[in-house]
Amino acid sequence: LSGGKPVIIAETASVEQTNKRPLWIRAGFLETIPREMPNVVGVVWFDRNLEAEGVRDWTVESTANSIAAWQDVANSPLYGGDVYYLRPNGPRTTAKPWAIVNAATAWESLSENVTESVKATTSRGYINATTSTEPLTTEVELDTTPLAGKKVTAASAWFYTPLRTAIRFEVLSGSTPLASQTFAGAGWHSLNVPLNGTQSQLDNTYLRFVSNPGTDRIFAAFLRLTADPK
C-alpha cells in the first residue's frame, strides 16, 4: 500500500447480520489487515447509529458478541493492547501421542488463530485420541513474547474440544508442573496458570494433553497472557 508509507483506514464498519459481524471484526482486524496490509498503522471504526436518518446502526455496541469481538481487537498487541495469545509453535516427543488429523504436526493442528470467544474449527486440523486400554499423551511448545518492561498480571491456558469426554490438561515449564485439571464437556476450557513473570519460565512453558479411555479430540489451544507495563 502507498509505496511502503504508513496508512490509516479513516473509516470502516459493518452492521449486524445473522451474527456474522463478530466474525468479520476478528477476521478483518486480527488476520486480514495485519497479513495483507502491513503498512496500516491505524483503523477508525464509524461508530454511529443512523437508524433515525433511515440508514443503519453502525455502532459496535449493538450486541454482546460484537462488543466481545471488539475487545479482542483492542486487547491484541497488534493494536497496542496488553493481552497476548501464545499459540502452539513447536513439537515435543512423547511415547504414545494422539493422532494428527489434516495437519503435518500436532502443534500446527492446534495453532488456529482464534480466541476464547470464538468457536474453533478444523481449519488447521486437530488431534484425536482413540483408545480403550491406555491413555495417550501429546505435548506442544508455545510461541513466546518478550517480557522486558512488562509485568505479568494474569495467565490462563485454553483448549477447545467438540466432545464431552474427559481430557487431562496440563501446563508445565521445563520439568516443573504449573497447573493441571481434568475437563469434561464440549467447548472452551481454561486453566489459571501461575507465572512468576520471568522470561525463562515463559520461554520453557508448554502444554500437555492426556486422553482417557475412549475418543477425545482437540481443535485449538493457547496460553492467554496479560502483561502490563511496569
PDB file of C-alpha atoms in Angstrom:
ATOM      1  CA  LEU A   1       0.000   0.000   0.000  1.00  0.00           C
ATOM      2  CA  SER A   2       1.132   3.506  -0.872  1.00  0.00           C
ATOM      3  CA  GLY A   3       4.713   2.540  -1.704  1.00  0.00           C
ATOM      4  CA  GLY A   4       5.594   1.445   1.817  1.00  0.00           C
ATOM      5  CA  LYS A   5       4.303   4.585   3.547  1.00  0.00           C
ATOM      6  CA  PRO A   6       2.168   4.234   6.706  1.00  0.00           C
ATOM      7  CA  VAL A   7      -1.567   4.166   6.053  1.00  0.00           C
ATOM      8  CA  ILE A   8      -4.623   4.925   8.204  1.00  0.00           C
ATOM      9  CA  ILE A   9      -8.009   3.444   7.336  1.00  0.00           C
ATOM     10  CA  ALA A  10     -10.046   6.526   8.220  1.00  0.00           C
ATOM     11  CA  GLU A  11     -13.492   4.904   8.207  1.00  0.00           C
ATOM     12  CA  THR A  12     -14.787   1.345   8.246  1.00  0.00           C
ATOM     13  CA  ALA A  13     -17.676  -0.527   9.877  1.00  0.00           C
ATOM     14  CA  SER A  14     -20.294  -3.192   9.371  1.00  0.00           C
ATOM     15  CA  VAL A  15     -23.817  -3.905  10.600  1.00  0.00           C
ATOM     16  CA  GLU A  16     -25.300  -6.903  12.377  1.00  0.00           C
ATOM     17  CA  GLN A  17     -26.398  -9.668  10.007  1.00  0.00           C
ATOM     18  CA  THR A  18     -27.212 -13.126  11.419  1.00  0.00           C
ATOM     19  CA  ASN A  19     -24.407 -12.655  13.952  1.00  0.00           C
ATOM     20  CA  LYS A  20     -21.714 -12.518  11.271  1.00  0.00           C
ATOM     21  CA  ARG A  21     -20.285  -9.184  12.365  1.00  0.00           C
ATOM     22  CA  PRO A  22     -18.183 -10.561  15.284  1.00  0.00           C
ATOM     23  CA  LEU A  23     -16.532 -12.967  12.829  1.00  0.00           C
ATOM     24  CA  TRP A  24     -15.896 -10.122  10.390  1.00  0.00           C
ATOM     25  CA  ILE A  25     -14.399  -7.916  13.119  1.00  0.00           C
ATOM     26  CA  ARG A  26     -11.964 -10.577  14.288  1.00  0.00           C
ATOM     27  CA  ALA A  27     -11.035 -11.803  10.810  1.00  0.00           C
ATOM     28  CA  GLY A  28     -10.639  -8.288   9.425  1.00  0.00           C
ATOM     29  CA  PHE A  29      -8.644  -6.707  12.240  1.00  0.00           C
ATOM     30  CA  LEU A  30      -6.687  -9.693  13.554  1.00  0.00           C
ATOM     31  CA  GLU A  31      -5.981 -11.563  10.311  1.00  0.00           C
ATOM     32  CA  THR A  32      -6.634  -9.730   7.011  1.00  0.00           C
ATOM     33  CA  ILE A  33      -5.295  -6.270   7.894  1.00  0.00           C
ATOM     34  CA  PRO A  34      -2.027  -7.385   9.582  1.00  0.00           C
ATOM     35  CA  ARG A  35      -1.406 -10.097   6.975  1.00  0.00           C
ATOM     36  CA  GLU A  36      -2.362  -8.323   3.750  1.00  0.00           C
ATOM     37  CA  MET A  37      -1.962  -4.642   4.719  1.00  0.00           C
ATOM     38  CA  PRO A  38       1.220  -4.454   6.822  1.00  0.00           C
ATOM     39  CA  ASN A  39       1.582  -0.692   6.288  1.00  0.00           C
ATOM     40  CA  VAL A  40      -1.689   0.072   8.078  1.00  0.00           C
ATOM     41  CA  VAL A  41      -0.871   1.815  11.367  1.00  0.00           C
ATOM     42  CA  GLY A  42      -4.366   2.861  12.413  1.00  0.00           C
ATOM     43  CA  VAL A  43      -8.030   1.989  11.839  1.00  0.00           C
ATOM     44  CA  VAL A  44     -11.064   4.122  12.719  1.00  0.00           C
ATOM     45  CA  TRP A  45     -14.466   2.496  13.316  1.00  0.00           C
ATOM     46  CA  PHE A  46     -17.516   4.503  12.086  1.00  0.00           C
ATOM     47  CA  ASP A  47     -19.352   4.214  15.426  1.00  0.00           C
ATOM     48  CA  ARG A  48     -22.673   5.936  14.673  1.00  0.00           C
ATOM     49  CA  ASN A  49     -26.313   4.896  14.798  1.00  0.00           C
ATOM     50  CA  LEU A  50     -28.033   6.375  11.740  1.00  0.00           C
ATOM     51  CA  GLU A  51     -31.329   4.498  12.016  1.00  0.00           C
ATOM     52  CA  ALA A  52     -33.161   7.752  12.741  1.00  0.00           C
ATOM     53  CA  GLU A  53     -31.931   9.009   9.367  1.00  0.00           C
ATOM     54  CA  GLY A  54     -33.231   5.903   7.625  1.00  0.00           C
ATOM     55  CA  VAL A  55     -29.801   4.282   7.331  1.00  0.00           C
ATOM     56  CA  ARG A  56     -28.280   1.637   9.668  1.00  0.00           C
ATOM     57  CA  ASP A  57     -26.866   1.186  13.161  1.00  0.00           C
ATOM     58  CA  TRP A  58     -23.067   1.035  12.768  1.00  0.00           C
ATOM     59  CA  THR A  59     -22.244   1.172  16.492  1.00  0.00           C
ATOM     60  CA  VAL A  60     -20.108  -1.657  17.787  1.00  0.00           C
ATOM     61  CA  GLU A  61     -22.194  -1.890  20.992  1.00  0.00           C
ATOM     62  CA  SER A  62     -25.296  -3.278  19.270  1.00  0.00           C
ATOM     63  CA  THR A  63     -24.763  -6.844  20.610  1.00  0.00           C
ATOM     64  CA  ALA A  64     -22.705  -8.503  23.334  1.00  0.00           C
ATOM     65  CA  ASN A  65     -20.930 -10.685  20.745  1.00  0.00           C
ATOM     66  CA  SER A  66     -19.810  -7.628  18.780  1.00  0.00           C
ATOM     67  CA  ILE A  67     -18.539  -5.998  21.960  1.00  0.00           C
ATOM     68  CA  ALA A  68     -16.574  -9.159  22.808  1.00  0.00           C
ATOM     69  CA  ALA A  69     -15.066  -9.217  19.312  1.00  0.00           C
ATOM     70  CA  TRP A  70     -14.048  -5.587  19.572  1.00  0.00           C
ATOM     71  CA  GLN A  71     -12.489  -6.222  22.989  1.00  0.00           C
ATOM     72  CA  ASP A  72     -10.394  -8.985  21.421  1.00  0.00           C
ATOM     73  CA  VAL A  73      -9.142  -6.480  18.854  1.00  0.00           C
ATOM     74  CA  ALA A  74      -8.468  -3.762  21.425  1.00  0.00           C
ATOM     75  CA  ASN A  75      -6.607  -6.219  23.686  1.00  0.00           C
ATOM     76  CA  SER A  76      -4.432  -7.520  20.869  1.00  0.00           C
ATOM     77  CA  PRO A  77      -0.808  -6.314  20.867  1.00  0.00           C
ATOM     78  CA  LEU A  78      -1.388  -5.523  17.186  1.00  0.00           C
ATOM     79  CA  TYR A  79      -3.387  -2.505  18.346  1.00  0.00           C
ATOM     80  CA  GLY A  80      -1.469  -1.594  21.486  1.00  0.00           C
ATOM     81  CA  GLY A  81      -3.273  -3.923  23.863  1.00  0.00           C
ATOM     82  CA  ASP A  82      -1.680  -5.865  26.659  1.00  0.00           C
ATOM     83  CA  VAL A  83      -3.237  -9.317  26.068  1.00  0.00           C
ATOM     84  CA  TYR A  84      -1.074 -11.852  24.224  1.00  0.00           C
ATOM     85  CA  TYR A  85      -2.200 -15.154  22.735  1.00  0.00           C
ATOM     86  CA  LEU A  86       0.758 -17.542  22.740  1.00  0.00           C
ATOM     87  CA  ARG A  87      -0.102 -20.379  20.367  1.00  0.00           C
ATOM     88  CA  PRO A  88       1.476 -23.774  19.727  1.00  0.00           C
ATOM     89  CA  ASN A  89       4.525 -23.407  17.503  1.00  0.00           C
ATOM     90  CA  GLY A  90       6.735 -26.446  18.028  1.00  0.00           C
ATOM     91  CA  PRO A  91       6.702 -30.224  18.585  1.00  0.00           C
ATOM     92  CA  ARG A  92       7.566 -32.280  21.645  1.00  0.00           C
ATOM     93  CA  THR A  93       8.165 -36.032  21.585  1.00  0.00           C
ATOM     94  CA  THR A  94       6.003 -38.377  23.652  1.00  0.00           C
ATOM     95  CA  ALA A  95       5.929 -42.164  23.688  1.00  0.00           C
ATOM     96  CA  LYS A  96       2.254 -42.600  22.768  1.00  0.00           C
ATOM     97  CA  PRO A  97       0.935 -39.402  21.166  1.00  0.00           C
ATOM     98  CA  TRP A  98      -2.522 -38.556  19.897  1.00  0.00           C
ATOM     99  CA  ALA A  99      -3.176 -38.998  16.174  1.00  0.00           C
ATOM    100  CA  ILE A 100      -2.818 -35.893  13.996  1.00  0.00           C
ATOM    101  CA  VAL A 101      -5.628 -35.268  11.500  1.00  0.00           C
ATOM    102  CA  ASN A 102      -5.300 -32.975   8.449  1.00  0.00           C
ATOM    103  CA  ALA A 103      -2.033 -31.405   9.639  1.00  0.00           C
ATOM    104  CA  ALA A 104       1.673 -32.186   9.490  1.00  0.00           C
ATOM    105  CA  THR A 105       2.353 -31.837  13.224  1.00  0.00           C
ATOM    106  CA  ALA A 106       0.410 -31.618  16.477  1.00  0.00           C
ATOM    107  CA  TRP A 107       1.385 -28.014  17.085  1.00  0.00           C
ATOM    108  CA  GLU A 108       0.162 -26.967  13.620  1.00  0.00           C
ATOM    109  CA  SER A 109      -3.156 -28.712  14.202  1.00  0.00           C
ATOM    110  CA  LEU A 110      -3.709 -26.689  17.399  1.00  0.00           C
ATOM    111  CA  SER A 111      -2.490 -23.273  16.235  1.00  0.00           C
ATOM    112  CA  GLU A 112      -5.756 -21.955  14.789  1.00  0.00           C
ATOM    113  CA  ASN A 113      -5.921 -18.157  15.138  1.00  0.00           C
ATOM    114  CA  VAL A 114      -8.947 -17.976  17.430  1.00  0.00           C
ATOM    115  CA  THR A 115      -9.708 -16.615  20.891  1.00  0.00           C
ATOM    116  CA  GLU A 116     -11.798 -17.984  23.735  1.00  0.00           C
ATOM    117  CA  SER A 117     -14.902 -16.178  22.452  1.00  0.00           C
ATOM    118  CA  VAL A 118     -14.779 -17.868  19.025  1.00  0.00           C
ATOM    119  CA  LYS A 119     -15.780 -21.450  18.222  1.00  0.00           C
ATOM    120  CA  ALA A 120     -12.692 -23.280  16.985  1.00  0.00           C
ATOM    121  CA  THR A 121     -12.875 -25.278  13.761  1.00  0.00           C
ATOM    122  CA  THR A 122     -10.817 -27.887  11.932  1.00  0.00           C
ATOM    123  CA  SER A 123      -9.291 -25.291   9.591  1.00  0.00           C
ATOM    124  CA  ARG A 124      -5.765 -26.287  10.683  1.00  0.00           C
ATOM    125  CA  GLY A 125      -6.578 -29.890  11.560  1.00  0.00           C
ATOM    126  CA  TYR A 126      -6.886 -31.395  15.028  1.00  0.00           C
ATOM    127  CA  ILE A 127      -5.518 -34.069  17.321  1.00  0.00           C
ATOM    128  CA  ASN A 128      -7.546 -37.195  18.034  1.00  0.00           C
ATOM    129  CA  ALA A 129      -7.155 -39.922  20.680  1.00  0.00           C
ATOM    130  CA  THR A 130      -8.987 -43.214  20.361  1.00  0.00           C
ATOM    131  CA  THR A 131      -8.001 -45.960  22.772  1.00  0.00           C
ATOM    132  CA  SER A 132      -9.836 -48.338  25.072  1.00  0.00           C
ATOM    133  CA  THR A 133      -6.854 -49.611  27.076  1.00  0.00           C
ATOM    134  CA  GLU A 134      -4.409 -46.799  27.888  1.00  0.00           C
ATOM    135  CA  PRO A 135      -4.076 -43.000  27.853  1.00  0.00           C
ATOM    136  CA  LEU A 136      -2.293 -41.134  25.047  1.00  0.00           C
ATOM    137  CA  THR A 137      -0.193 -38.027  25.656  1.00  0.00           C
ATOM    138  CA  THR A 138       0.621 -35.128  23.321  1.00  0.00           C
ATOM    139  CA  GLU A 139       2.739 -32.080  24.193  1.00  0.00           C
ATOM    140  CA  VAL A 140       3.295 -28.856  22.231  1.00  0.00           C
ATOM    141  CA  GLU A 141       5.687 -25.940  22.604  1.00  0.00           C
ATOM    142  CA  LEU A 142       4.294 -22.404  22.699  1.00  0.00           C
ATOM    143  CA  ASP A 143       5.136 -19.160  20.990  1.00  0.00           C
ATOM    144  CA  THR A 144       6.515 -16.576  23.412  1.00  0.00           C
ATOM    145  CA  THR A 145       6.811 -12.815  23.831  1.00  0.00           C
ATOM    146  CA  PRO A 146       9.469 -10.527  25.349  1.00  0.00           C
ATOM    147  CA  LEU A 147       8.642  -9.548  28.936  1.00  0.00           C
ATOM    148  CA  ALA A 148      11.209  -6.773  29.248  1.00  0.00           C
ATOM    149  CA  GLY A 149       9.430  -3.721  30.597  1.00  0.00           C
ATOM    150  CA  LYS A 150       6.242  -5.670  31.331  1.00  0.00           C
ATOM    151  CA  LYS A 151       4.649  -7.178  34.428  1.00  0.00           C
ATOM    152  CA  VAL A 152       2.683 -10.416  34.103  1.00  0.00           C
ATOM    153  CA  THR A 153      -0.674  -9.875  35.821  1.00  0.00           C
ATOM    154  CA  ALA A 154      -2.584 -12.982  34.697  1.00  0.00           C
ATOM    155  CA  ALA A 155      -2.124 -16.116  32.620  1.00  0.00           C
ATOM    156  CA  SER A 156      -4.543 -18.841  31.597  1.00  0.00           C
ATOM    157  CA  ALA A 157      -4.299 -21.841  29.286  1.00  0.00           C
ATOM    158  CA  TRP A 158      -7.212 -22.734  26.990  1.00  0.00           C
ATOM    159  CA  PHE A 159      -8.216 -25.599  24.707  1.00  0.00           C
ATOM    160  CA  TYR A 160     -11.274 -26.339  22.585  1.00  0.00           C
ATOM    161  CA  THR A 161     -12.937 -29.731  22.188  1.00  0.00           C
ATOM    162  CA  PRO A 162     -16.159 -30.580  20.332  1.00  0.00           C
ATOM    163  CA  LEU A 163     -16.724 -33.664  22.507  1.00  0.00           C
ATOM    164  CA  ARG A 164     -17.942 -34.141  26.079  1.00  0.00           C
ATOM    165  CA  THR A 165     -15.390 -36.713  27.183  1.00  0.00           C
ATOM    166  CA  ALA A 166     -12.836 -36.040  29.934  1.00  0.00           C
ATOM    167  CA  ILE A 167      -9.402 -34.663  28.987  1.00  0.00           C
ATOM    168  CA  ARG A 168      -6.463 -34.057  31.310  1.00  0.00           C
ATOM    169  CA  PHE A 169      -4.941 -30.632  30.571  1.00  0.00           C
ATOM    170  CA  GLU A 170      -1.541 -29.706  31.999  1.00  0.00           C
ATOM    171  CA  VAL A 171       0.804 -26.713  31.777  1.00  0.00           C
ATOM    172  CA  LEU A 172       4.489 -27.142  32.547  1.00  0.00           C
ATOM    173  CA  SER A 173       7.659 -25.087  32.429  1.00  0.00           C
ATOM    174  CA  GLY A 174      10.565 -27.400  31.800  1.00  0.00           C
ATOM    175  CA  SER A 175      10.066 -30.265  34.266  1.00  0.00           C
ATOM    176  CA  THR A 176       8.062 -28.109  36.691  1.00  0.00           C
ATOM    177  CA  PRO A 177       4.253 -28.547  36.696  1.00  0.00           C
ATOM    178  CA  LEU A 178       2.454 -25.190  36.805  1.00  0.00           C
ATOM    179  CA  ALA A 179      -1.198 -26.244  36.645  1.00  0.00           C
ATOM    180  CA  SER A 180      -3.372 -29.218  35.717  1.00  0.00           C
ATOM    181  CA  GLN A 181      -7.031 -30.213  35.671  1.00  0.00           C
ATOM    182  CA  THR A 182      -9.352 -32.739  34.051  1.00  0.00           C
ATOM    183  CA  PHE A 183     -12.165 -31.218  31.996  1.00  0.00           C
ATOM    184  CA  ALA A 184     -15.329 -32.795  30.609  1.00  0.00           C
ATOM    185  CA  GLY A 185     -17.773 -31.156  28.195  1.00  0.00           C
ATOM    186  CA  ALA A 186     -17.712 -29.585  24.750  1.00  0.00           C
ATOM    187  CA  GLY A 187     -16.400 -26.072  24.111  1.00  0.00           C
ATOM    188  CA  TRP A 188     -13.571 -23.986  25.547  1.00  0.00           C
ATOM    189  CA  HIS A 189     -11.925 -24.957  28.843  1.00  0.00           C
ATOM    190  CA  SER A 190      -9.483 -22.786  30.780  1.00  0.00           C
ATOM    191  CA  LEU A 191      -6.927 -23.250  33.494  1.00  0.00           C
ATOM    192  CA  ASN A 192      -5.308 -20.470  35.535  1.00  0.00           C
ATOM    193  CA  VAL A 193      -1.516 -20.633  35.275  1.00  0.00           C
ATOM    194  CA  PRO A 194       0.704 -19.098  37.979  1.00  0.00           C
ATOM    195  CA  LEU A 195       3.639 -17.428  36.244  1.00  0.00           C
ATOM    196  CA  ASN A 196       6.367 -15.662  38.197  1.00  0.00           C
ATOM    197  CA  GLY A 197       6.999 -13.259  35.363  1.00  0.00           C
ATOM    198  CA  THR A 198      10.497 -14.416  34.380  1.00  0.00           C
ATOM    199  CA  GLN A 199      11.385 -14.737  30.718  1.00  0.00           C
ATOM    200  CA  SER A 200      12.983 -18.161  31.174  1.00  0.00           C
ATOM    201  CA  GLN A 201       9.852 -19.602  32.786  1.00  0.00           C
ATOM    202  CA  LEU A 202       7.666 -18.299  29.975  1.00  0.00           C
ATOM    203  CA  ASP A 203      10.057 -19.450  27.245  1.00  0.00           C
ATOM    204  CA  ASN A 204      10.034 -23.006  28.641  1.00  0.00           C
ATOM    205  CA  THR A 205       6.279 -23.294  29.137  1.00  0.00           C
ATOM    206  CA  TYR A 206       4.387 -25.912  27.138  1.00  0.00           C
ATOM    207  CA  LEU A 207       1.004 -27.683  27.060  1.00  0.00           C
ATOM    208  CA  ARG A 208       0.260 -31.362  27.677  1.00  0.00           C
ATOM    209  CA  PHE A 209      -2.940 -33.254  26.777  1.00  0.00           C
ATOM    210  CA  VAL A 210      -3.674 -36.670  28.273  1.00  0.00           C
ATOM    211  CA  SER A 211      -6.619 -38.718  26.998  1.00  0.00           C
ATOM    212  CA  ASN A 212      -8.844 -41.080  28.956  1.00  0.00           C
ATOM    213  CA  PRO A 213     -10.071 -44.399  27.513  1.00  0.00           C
ATOM    214  CA  GLY A 214     -12.472 -43.512  24.699  1.00  0.00           C
ATOM    215  CA  THR A 215     -12.352 -40.861  21.993  1.00  0.00           C
ATOM    216  CA  ASP A 216     -11.007 -37.361  22.660  1.00  0.00           C
ATOM    217  CA  ARG A 217     -10.486 -34.557  20.160  1.00  0.00           C
ATOM    218  CA  ILE A 218      -8.941 -31.076  20.364  1.00  0.00           C
ATOM    219  CA  PHE A 219      -9.172 -28.343  17.718  1.00  0.00           C
ATOM    220  CA  ALA A 220      -7.163 -25.458  19.201  1.00  0.00           C
ATOM    221  CA  ALA A 221      -5.181 -24.338  22.267  1.00  0.00           C
ATOM    222  CA  PHE A 222      -3.235 -21.326  23.525  1.00  0.00           C
ATOM    223  CA  LEU A 223      -1.818 -19.531  26.559  1.00  0.00           C
ATOM    224  CA  ARG A 224      -3.552 -16.198  27.217  1.00  0.00           C
ATOM    225  CA  LEU A 225      -1.125 -13.811  28.865  1.00  0.00           C
ATOM    226  CA  THR A 226      -1.863 -10.356  30.318  1.00  0.00           C
ATOM    227  CA  ALA A 227       1.272  -8.268  30.746  1.00  0.00           C
ATOM    228  CA  ASP A 228       1.003  -4.613  31.746  1.00  0.00           C
ATOM    229  CA  PRO A 229       3.829  -2.080  31.525  1.00  0.00           C
ATOM    230  CA  LYS A 230       5.632  -1.773  34.850  1.00  0.00           C
TER     231      LYS A 230
END
